Short mmCIF file of C-alpha atoms in Angstrom, two decimals:
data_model
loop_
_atom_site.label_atom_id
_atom_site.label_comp_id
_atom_site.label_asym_id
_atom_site.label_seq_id
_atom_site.Cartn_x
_atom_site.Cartn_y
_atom_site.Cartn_z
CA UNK A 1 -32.75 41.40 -17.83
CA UNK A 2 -34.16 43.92 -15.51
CA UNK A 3 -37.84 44.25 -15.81
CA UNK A 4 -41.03 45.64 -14.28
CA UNK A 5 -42.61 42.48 -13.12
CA UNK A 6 -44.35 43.89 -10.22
CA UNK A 7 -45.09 47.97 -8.87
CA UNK A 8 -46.51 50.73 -10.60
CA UNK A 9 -44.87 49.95 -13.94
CA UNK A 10 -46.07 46.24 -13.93
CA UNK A 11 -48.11 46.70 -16.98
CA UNK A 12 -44.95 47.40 -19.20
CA UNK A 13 -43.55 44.15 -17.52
CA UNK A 14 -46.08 41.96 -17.82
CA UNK A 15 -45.34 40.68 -22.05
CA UNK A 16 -41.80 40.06 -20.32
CA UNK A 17 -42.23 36.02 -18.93
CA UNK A 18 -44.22 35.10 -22.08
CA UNK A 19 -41.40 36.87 -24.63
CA UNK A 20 -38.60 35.22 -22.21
CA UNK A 21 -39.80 31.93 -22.38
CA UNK A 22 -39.81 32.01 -25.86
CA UNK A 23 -36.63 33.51 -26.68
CA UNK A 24 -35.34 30.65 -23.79
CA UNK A 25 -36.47 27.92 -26.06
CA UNK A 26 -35.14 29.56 -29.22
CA UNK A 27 -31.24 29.55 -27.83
CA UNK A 28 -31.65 26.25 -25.44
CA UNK A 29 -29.06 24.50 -27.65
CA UNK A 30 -27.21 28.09 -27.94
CA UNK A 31 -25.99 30.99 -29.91
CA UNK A 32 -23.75 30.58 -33.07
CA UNK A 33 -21.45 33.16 -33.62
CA UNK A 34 -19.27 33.15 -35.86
CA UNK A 35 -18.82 29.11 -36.22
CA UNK A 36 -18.56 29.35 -31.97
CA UNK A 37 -21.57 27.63 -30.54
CA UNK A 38 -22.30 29.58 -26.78
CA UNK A 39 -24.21 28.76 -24.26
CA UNK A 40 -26.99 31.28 -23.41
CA UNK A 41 -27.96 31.98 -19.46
CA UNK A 42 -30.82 34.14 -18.83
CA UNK A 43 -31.35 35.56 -15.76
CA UNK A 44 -34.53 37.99 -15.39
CA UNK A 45 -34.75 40.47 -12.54
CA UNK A 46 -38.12 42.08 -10.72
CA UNK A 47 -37.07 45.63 -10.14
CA UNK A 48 -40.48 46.15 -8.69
CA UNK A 49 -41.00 49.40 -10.42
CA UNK A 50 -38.45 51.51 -8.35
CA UNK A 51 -35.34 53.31 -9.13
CA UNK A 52 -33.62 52.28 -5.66
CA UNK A 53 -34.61 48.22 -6.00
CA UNK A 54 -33.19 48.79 -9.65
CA UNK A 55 -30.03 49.78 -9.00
CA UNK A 56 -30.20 46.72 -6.05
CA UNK A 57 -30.75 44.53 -8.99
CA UNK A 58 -28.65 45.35 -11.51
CA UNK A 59 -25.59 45.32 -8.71
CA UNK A 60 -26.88 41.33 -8.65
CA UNK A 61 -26.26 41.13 -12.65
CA UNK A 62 -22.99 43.13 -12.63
CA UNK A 63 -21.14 41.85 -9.92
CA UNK A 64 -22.34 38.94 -8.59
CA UNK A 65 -23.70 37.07 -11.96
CA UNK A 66 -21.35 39.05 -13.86
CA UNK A 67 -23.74 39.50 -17.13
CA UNK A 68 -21.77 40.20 -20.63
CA UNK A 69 -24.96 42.34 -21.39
CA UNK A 70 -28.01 43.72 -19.50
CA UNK A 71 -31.53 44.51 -21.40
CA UNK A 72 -33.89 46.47 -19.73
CA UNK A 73 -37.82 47.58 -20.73
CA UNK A 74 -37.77 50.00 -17.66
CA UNK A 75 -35.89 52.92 -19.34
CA UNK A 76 -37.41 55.32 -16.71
CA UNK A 77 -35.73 53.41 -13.94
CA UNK A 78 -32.67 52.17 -15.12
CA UNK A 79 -31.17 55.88 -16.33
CA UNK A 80 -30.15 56.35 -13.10
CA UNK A 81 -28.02 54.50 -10.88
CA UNK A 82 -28.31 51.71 -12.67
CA UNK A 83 -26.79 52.96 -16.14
CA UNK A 84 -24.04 54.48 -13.94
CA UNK A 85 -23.09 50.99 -12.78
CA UNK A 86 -22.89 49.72 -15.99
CA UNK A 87 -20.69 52.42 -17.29
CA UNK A 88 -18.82 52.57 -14.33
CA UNK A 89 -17.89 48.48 -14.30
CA UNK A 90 -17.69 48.19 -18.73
CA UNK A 91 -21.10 45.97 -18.69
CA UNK A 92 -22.96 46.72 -22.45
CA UNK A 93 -26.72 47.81 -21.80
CA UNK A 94 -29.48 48.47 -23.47
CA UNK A 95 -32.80 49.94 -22.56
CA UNK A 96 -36.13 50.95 -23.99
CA UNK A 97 -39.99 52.10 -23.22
CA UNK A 98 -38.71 56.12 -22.14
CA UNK A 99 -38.56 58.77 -24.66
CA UNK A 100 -34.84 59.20 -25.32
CA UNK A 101 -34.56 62.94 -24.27
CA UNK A 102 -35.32 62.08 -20.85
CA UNK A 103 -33.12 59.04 -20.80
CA UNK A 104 -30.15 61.49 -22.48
CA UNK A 105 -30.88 64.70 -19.97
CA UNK A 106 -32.19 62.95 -17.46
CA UNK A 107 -29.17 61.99 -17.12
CA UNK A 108 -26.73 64.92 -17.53
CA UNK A 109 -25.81 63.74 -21.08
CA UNK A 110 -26.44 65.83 -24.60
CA UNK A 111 -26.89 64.41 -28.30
CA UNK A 112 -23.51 64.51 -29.22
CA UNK A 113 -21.36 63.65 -26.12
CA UNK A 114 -23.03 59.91 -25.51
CA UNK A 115 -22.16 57.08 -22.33
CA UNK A 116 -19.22 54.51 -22.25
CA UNK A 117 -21.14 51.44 -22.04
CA UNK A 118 -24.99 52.58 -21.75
CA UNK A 119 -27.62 52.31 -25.52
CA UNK A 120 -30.99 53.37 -25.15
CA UNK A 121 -33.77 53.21 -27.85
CA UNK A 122 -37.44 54.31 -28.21
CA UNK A 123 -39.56 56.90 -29.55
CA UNK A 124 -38.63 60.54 -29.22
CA UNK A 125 -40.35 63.35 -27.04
CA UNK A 126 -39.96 65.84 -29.71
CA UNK A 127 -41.70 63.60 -31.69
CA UNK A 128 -44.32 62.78 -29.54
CA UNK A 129 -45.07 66.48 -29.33
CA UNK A 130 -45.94 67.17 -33.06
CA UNK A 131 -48.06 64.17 -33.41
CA UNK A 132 -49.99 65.50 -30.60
CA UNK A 133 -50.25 69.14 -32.35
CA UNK A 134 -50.77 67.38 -35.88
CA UNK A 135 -53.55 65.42 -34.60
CA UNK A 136 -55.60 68.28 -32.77
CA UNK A 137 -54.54 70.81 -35.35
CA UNK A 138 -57.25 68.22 -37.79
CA UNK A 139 -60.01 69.45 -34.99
CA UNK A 140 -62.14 72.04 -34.12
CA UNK A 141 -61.42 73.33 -30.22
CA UNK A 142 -60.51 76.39 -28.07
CA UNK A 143 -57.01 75.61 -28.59
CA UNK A 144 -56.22 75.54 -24.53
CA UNK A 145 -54.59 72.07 -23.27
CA UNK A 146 -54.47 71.28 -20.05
CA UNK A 147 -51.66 69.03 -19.33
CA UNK A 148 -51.30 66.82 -15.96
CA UNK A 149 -47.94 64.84 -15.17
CA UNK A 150 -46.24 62.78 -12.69
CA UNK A 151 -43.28 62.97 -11.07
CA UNK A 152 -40.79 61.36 -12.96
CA UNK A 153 -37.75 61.86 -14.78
CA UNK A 154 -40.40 61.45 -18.30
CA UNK A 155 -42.91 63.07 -17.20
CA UNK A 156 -40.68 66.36 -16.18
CA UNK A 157 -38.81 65.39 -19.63
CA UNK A 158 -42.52 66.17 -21.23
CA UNK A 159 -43.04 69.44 -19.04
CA UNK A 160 -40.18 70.86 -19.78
CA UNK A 161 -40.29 74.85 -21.03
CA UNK A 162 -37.61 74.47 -23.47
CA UNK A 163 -37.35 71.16 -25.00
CA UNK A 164 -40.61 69.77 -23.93
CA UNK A 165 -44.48 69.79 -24.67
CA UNK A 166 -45.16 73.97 -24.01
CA UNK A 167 -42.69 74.49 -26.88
CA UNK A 168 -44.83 73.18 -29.35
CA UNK A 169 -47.81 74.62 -27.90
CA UNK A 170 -46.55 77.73 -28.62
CA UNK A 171 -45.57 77.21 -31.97
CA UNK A 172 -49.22 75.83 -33.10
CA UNK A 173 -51.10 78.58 -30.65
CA UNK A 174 -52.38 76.25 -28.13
CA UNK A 175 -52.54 77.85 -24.75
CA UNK A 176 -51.26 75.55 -21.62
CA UNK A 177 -53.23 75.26 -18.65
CA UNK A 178 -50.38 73.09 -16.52
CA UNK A 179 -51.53 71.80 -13.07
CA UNK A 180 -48.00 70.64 -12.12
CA UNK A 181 -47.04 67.61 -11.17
CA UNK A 182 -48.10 65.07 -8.75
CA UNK A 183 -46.28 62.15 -6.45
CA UNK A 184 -46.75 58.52 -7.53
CA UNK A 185 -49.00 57.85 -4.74
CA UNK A 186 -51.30 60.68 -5.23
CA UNK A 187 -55.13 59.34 -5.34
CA UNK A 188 -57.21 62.53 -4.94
CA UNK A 189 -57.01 65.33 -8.06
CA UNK A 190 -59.93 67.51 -7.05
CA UNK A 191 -57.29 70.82 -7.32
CA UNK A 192 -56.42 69.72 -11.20
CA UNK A 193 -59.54 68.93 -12.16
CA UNK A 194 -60.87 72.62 -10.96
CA UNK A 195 -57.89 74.21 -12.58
CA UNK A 196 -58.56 72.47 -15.74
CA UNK A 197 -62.62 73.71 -15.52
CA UNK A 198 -61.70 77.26 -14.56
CA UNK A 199 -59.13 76.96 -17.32
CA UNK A 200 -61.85 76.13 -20.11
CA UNK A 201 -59.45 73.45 -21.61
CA UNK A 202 -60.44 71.53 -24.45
CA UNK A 203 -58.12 69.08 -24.68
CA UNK A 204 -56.00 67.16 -22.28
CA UNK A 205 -52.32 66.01 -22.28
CA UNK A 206 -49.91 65.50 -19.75
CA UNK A 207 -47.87 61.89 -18.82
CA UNK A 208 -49.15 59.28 -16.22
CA UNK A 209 -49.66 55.77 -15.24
CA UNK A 210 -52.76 53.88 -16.26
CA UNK A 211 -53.42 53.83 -12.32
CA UNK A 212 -53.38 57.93 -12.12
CA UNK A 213 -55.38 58.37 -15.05
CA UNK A 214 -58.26 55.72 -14.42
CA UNK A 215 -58.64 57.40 -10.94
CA UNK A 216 -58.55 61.11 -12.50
CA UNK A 217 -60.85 60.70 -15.78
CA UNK A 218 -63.24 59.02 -13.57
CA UNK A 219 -63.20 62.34 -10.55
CA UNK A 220 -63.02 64.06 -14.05
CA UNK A 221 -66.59 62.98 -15.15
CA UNK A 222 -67.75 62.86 -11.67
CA UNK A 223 -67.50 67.13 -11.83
CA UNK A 224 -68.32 67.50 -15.38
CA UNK A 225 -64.63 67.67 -17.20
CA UNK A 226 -65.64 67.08 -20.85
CA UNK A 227 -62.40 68.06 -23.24
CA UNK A 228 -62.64 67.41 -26.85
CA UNK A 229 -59.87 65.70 -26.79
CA UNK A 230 -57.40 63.93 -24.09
CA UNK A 231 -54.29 62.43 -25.34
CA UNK A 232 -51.96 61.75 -22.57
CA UNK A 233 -48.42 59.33 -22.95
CA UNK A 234 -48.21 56.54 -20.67
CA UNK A 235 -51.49 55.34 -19.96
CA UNK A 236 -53.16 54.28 -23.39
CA UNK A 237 -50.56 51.53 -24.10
CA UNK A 238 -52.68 48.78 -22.49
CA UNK A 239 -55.93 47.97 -23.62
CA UNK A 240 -57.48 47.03 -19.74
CA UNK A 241 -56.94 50.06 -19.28
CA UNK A 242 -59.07 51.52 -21.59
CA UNK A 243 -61.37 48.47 -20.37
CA UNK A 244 -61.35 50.03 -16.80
CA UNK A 245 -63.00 52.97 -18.09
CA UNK A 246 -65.76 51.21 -19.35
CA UNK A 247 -67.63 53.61 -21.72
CA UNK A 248 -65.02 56.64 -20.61
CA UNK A 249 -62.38 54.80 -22.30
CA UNK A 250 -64.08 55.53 -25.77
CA UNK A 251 -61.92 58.16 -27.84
CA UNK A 252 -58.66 58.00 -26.03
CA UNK A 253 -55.59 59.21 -28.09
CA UNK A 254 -52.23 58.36 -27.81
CA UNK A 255 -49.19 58.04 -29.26
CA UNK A 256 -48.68 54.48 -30.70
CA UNK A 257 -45.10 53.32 -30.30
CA UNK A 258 -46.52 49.78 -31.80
CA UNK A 259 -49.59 48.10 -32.92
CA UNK A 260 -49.57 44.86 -35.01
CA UNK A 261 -51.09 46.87 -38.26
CA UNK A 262 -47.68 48.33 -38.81
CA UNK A 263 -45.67 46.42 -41.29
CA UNK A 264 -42.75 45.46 -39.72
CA UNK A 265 -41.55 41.86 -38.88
CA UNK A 266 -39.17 40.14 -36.21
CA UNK A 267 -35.63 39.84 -37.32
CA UNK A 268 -35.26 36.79 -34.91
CA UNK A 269 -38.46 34.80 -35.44
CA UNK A 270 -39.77 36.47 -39.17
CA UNK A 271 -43.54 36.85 -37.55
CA UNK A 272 -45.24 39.85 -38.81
CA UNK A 273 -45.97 42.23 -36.42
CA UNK A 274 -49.51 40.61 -36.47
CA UNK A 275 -48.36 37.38 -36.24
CA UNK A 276 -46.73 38.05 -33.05
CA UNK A 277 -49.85 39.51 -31.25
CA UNK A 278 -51.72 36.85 -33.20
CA UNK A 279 -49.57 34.16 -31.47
CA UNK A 280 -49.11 36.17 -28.24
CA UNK A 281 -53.80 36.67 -28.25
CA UNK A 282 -54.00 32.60 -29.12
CA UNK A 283 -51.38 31.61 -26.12
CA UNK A 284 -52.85 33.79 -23.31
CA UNK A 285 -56.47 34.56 -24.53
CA UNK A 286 -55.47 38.80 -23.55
CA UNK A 287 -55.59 41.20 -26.09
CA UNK A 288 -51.74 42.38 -27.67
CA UNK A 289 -49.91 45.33 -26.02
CA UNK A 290 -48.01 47.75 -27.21
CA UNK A 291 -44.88 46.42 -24.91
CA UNK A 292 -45.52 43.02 -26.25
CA UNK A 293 -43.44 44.32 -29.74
CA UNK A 294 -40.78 46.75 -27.87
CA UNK A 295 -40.32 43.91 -25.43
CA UNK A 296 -39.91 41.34 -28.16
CA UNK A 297 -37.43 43.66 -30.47
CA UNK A 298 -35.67 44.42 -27.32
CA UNK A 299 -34.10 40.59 -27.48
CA UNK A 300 -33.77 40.78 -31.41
CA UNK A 301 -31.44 44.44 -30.54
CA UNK A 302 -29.90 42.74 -27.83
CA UNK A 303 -28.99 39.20 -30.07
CA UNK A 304 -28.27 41.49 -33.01
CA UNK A 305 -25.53 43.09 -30.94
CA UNK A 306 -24.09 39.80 -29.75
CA UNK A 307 -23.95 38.63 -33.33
CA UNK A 308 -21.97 41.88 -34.38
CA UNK A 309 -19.57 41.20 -31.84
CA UNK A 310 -16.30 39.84 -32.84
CA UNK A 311 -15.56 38.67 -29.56
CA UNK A 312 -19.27 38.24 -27.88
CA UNK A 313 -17.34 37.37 -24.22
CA UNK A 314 -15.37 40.99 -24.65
CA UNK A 315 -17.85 44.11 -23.20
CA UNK A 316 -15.62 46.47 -26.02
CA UNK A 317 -16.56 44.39 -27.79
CA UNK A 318 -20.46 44.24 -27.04
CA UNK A 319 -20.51 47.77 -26.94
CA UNK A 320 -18.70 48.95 -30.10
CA UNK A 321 -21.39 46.12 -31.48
CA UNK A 322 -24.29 47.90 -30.63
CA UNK A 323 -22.74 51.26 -31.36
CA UNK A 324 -22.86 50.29 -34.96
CA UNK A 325 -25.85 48.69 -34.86
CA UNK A 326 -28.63 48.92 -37.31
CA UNK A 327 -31.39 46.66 -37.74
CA UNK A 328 -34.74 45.93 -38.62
CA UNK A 329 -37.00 44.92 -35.61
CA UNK A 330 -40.73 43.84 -35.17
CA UNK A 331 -41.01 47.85 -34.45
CA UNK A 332 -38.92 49.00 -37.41
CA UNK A 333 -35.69 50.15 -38.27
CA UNK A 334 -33.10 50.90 -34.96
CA UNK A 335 -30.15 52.65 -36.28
CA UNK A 336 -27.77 53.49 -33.70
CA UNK A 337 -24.92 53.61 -35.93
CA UNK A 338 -26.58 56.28 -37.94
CA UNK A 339 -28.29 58.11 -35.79
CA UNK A 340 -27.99 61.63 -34.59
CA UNK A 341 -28.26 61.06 -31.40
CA UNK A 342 -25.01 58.98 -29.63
CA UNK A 343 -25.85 56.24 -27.72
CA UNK A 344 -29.40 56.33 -28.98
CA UNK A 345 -31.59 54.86 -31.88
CA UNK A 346 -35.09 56.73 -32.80
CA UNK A 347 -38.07 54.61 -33.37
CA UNK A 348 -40.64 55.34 -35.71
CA UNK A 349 -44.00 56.31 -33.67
CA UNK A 350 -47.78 56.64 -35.27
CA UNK A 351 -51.16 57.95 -33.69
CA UNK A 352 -53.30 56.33 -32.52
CA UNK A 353 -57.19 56.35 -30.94
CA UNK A 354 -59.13 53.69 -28.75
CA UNK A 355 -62.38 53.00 -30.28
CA UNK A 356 -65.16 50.63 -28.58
CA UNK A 357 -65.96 47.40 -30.82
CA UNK A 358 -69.20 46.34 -31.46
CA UNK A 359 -68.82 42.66 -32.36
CA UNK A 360 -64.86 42.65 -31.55
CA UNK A 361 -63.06 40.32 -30.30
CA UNK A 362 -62.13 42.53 -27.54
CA UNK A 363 -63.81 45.26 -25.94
CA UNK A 364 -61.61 48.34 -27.30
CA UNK A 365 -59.23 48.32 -30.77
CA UNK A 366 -56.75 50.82 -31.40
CA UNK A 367 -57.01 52.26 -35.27
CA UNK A 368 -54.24 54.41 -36.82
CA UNK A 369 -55.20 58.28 -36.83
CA UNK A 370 -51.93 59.75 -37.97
CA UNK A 371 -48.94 58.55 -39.13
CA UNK A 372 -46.23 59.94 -37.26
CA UNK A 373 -42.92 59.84 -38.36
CA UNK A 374 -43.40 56.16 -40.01
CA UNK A 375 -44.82 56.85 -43.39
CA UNK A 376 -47.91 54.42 -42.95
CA UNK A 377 -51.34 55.27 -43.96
CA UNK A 378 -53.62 55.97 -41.14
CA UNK A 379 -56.64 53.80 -40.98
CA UNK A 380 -59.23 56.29 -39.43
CA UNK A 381 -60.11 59.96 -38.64
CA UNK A 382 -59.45 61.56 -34.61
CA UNK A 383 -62.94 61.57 -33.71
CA UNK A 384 -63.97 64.46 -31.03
CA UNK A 385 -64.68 63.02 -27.60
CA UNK A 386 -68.41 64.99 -28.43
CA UNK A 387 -69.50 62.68 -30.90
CA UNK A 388 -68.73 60.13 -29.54
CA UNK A 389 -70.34 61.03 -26.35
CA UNK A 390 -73.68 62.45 -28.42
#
């Protein structure tokens, strides 16, 4: 497994040791397949948040461990060299946590041409885009978004003028007030916050780290940015990071790729998607994730495909496995076999906003404002960022 463990991207990563020890336990007397009992090795990678030290790692589980199948929660990383390796040496793998458009272009590919040995699941930019318009479309604003991104292969996925964010901003009659993007490292954004101001935007969007937006929101309020609204992708999947706000956090929207109200359970353990963050809160005394479920279905895709195989030792195997895959996870339905997308399952997504608990258990809960492309009911109203600041 190649996972974030440590670097920028260490907060998708860090479900990863509790969810491997677990599924370690769960195949210590090994995998039956077919009537064949095999023996399961495990061998989990740090790729330290970087594209270069990713590739470096996943040369360890191709050729020198010699892996019959790789999993991977960095999907941002791993589309590059990485997934080339794989393809290039036969090795089934399967990666998640990137919108599937950027893993697909970012990588040269198109919907209907697909990779040799490369699978990639997750939620879909496209889709991301019209729960953002559907949930500010149920507000009152100026209709002018100003979106901030980093630079990275999602990010420019999201920016993009013809498949990305500004096309549905057009559609719904927002007007874009885009600052550009910014390097990784960047600490100071006194430029974007003016262009935002002289912009008059009402709402924010864009794609970031936690890291980036914690130092932003708080230069933000420092020189009077007040949007109505600011949902942004990356950054409002952990809940300390909402808890770094402090107050600020209050009213963040997101898109909400899981969340332990949904109704879907584990195909390798049963839990409920509550049960799972249940049993994940009572272990480690911190509040669920939304990585804790893609993490955890990552290793029920990953088994599923193993069990599909007729020969679970043979990579054509493996991969014509998980190229007819379709099964019901702790975060829904993956259909790769059906899907219209080669190489690629779409996951359901629902929106979601960061309210501040009174008597919680934590200090922030995230309720259901929209439902997405998953059919659920939503559980609350998008509250403007002025009431909740009045």
């Amino acid at each position: 497994m190649l996972a974030s463990i440590s670097g920028l991207r260490s907060d998708f990563g860090a479900v990863d040791s509790w969810i491997v020890e677990r599924v370690q336990k769960s195949v210590a007397n090994g995998l039956d397949i077919g009537g064949t009992n095999y023996a399961v090795e495990i061998i989990v990678k740090d790729n330290q948040s970087d594209p270069n030290q990713t590739a470096v790692a996943a040369r360890d589980l191709v050729l020198r461990e010699k892996c019959d199948l790789i999993l991977t929660d960095d999907g941002d990383n791993s589309s590059g060299a990485a997934a080339e390796l794989a393809d290039a040496r036969g090795v089934p793998m399967i990666s998640t946590l990137s919108p599937w458009e950027a893993w697909v272009f970012g990588r040269h590919g198109a919907p209907d041409k697909g990779f040799p040995f490369t699978f990639h699941y997750c939620i879909g930019a496209g889709d991301v885009f019209k729960l953002y318009t559907d949930m500010w479309n149920g507000m009152q604003t100026n209709k002018k978004v100003g979106t901030i991104y980093m630079d990275s292969a999602a990010a420019r996925g999201f920016a993009d003028r013809q498949h990305g964010l500004p096309v549905l901003l057009q559609k719904n009659g927002y007007t874009e007030v885009n600052t550009g993007f910014f390097q990784l490292n960047n600490d100071d954004f006194t430029n974007q916050i003016a262009e935002l101001i002289g912009g008059d935007v009402g709402i924010l969007s864009g794609s970031c780290y936690p890291n980036h937006f914690a130092t932003f929101w708080n230069q933000a309020a420092q020189n009077g940015f007040q949007p109505e609204a600011v949902t942004v992708a990356g950054p409002f999947l952990f809940p300390s990071a909402l808890e770094g706000l402090g107050d600020l956090g209050d009213g963040m929207s997101t898109e909400v790729l899981w969340n332990p109200a949904l109704p879907y359970k584990s195909s390798m353990t049963g839990q409920s998607a509550r049960e799972l963050a249940d049993e994940f809160e009572q272990d480690t005394g911190a509040q669920w994730t939304q990585p804790l479920g893609i993490s955890h279905s990552l290793w029920e895709v990953g088994f599923a495909a193993l069990r599909g195989a007729s020969d679970p030792k043979d990579n054509k195997s493996i991969r014509d496995s998980i190229a007819s895959l379709k099964v019901d996870t702790v975060v829904g339905p993956l259909d790769f076999a059906g899907s219209p997308v080669k190489n690629v399952a779409i996951q359901k997504l629902v929106g979601g906003q960061w309210r501040k608990t009174k008597d919680g258990k934590f200090p922030f809960e995230l309720v259901i404002v929209n439902a997405g492309t998953s059919g659920v009911t939503p559980t609350a109203e998008l509250v403007p960022l002025s009431k909740i600041r009045s």
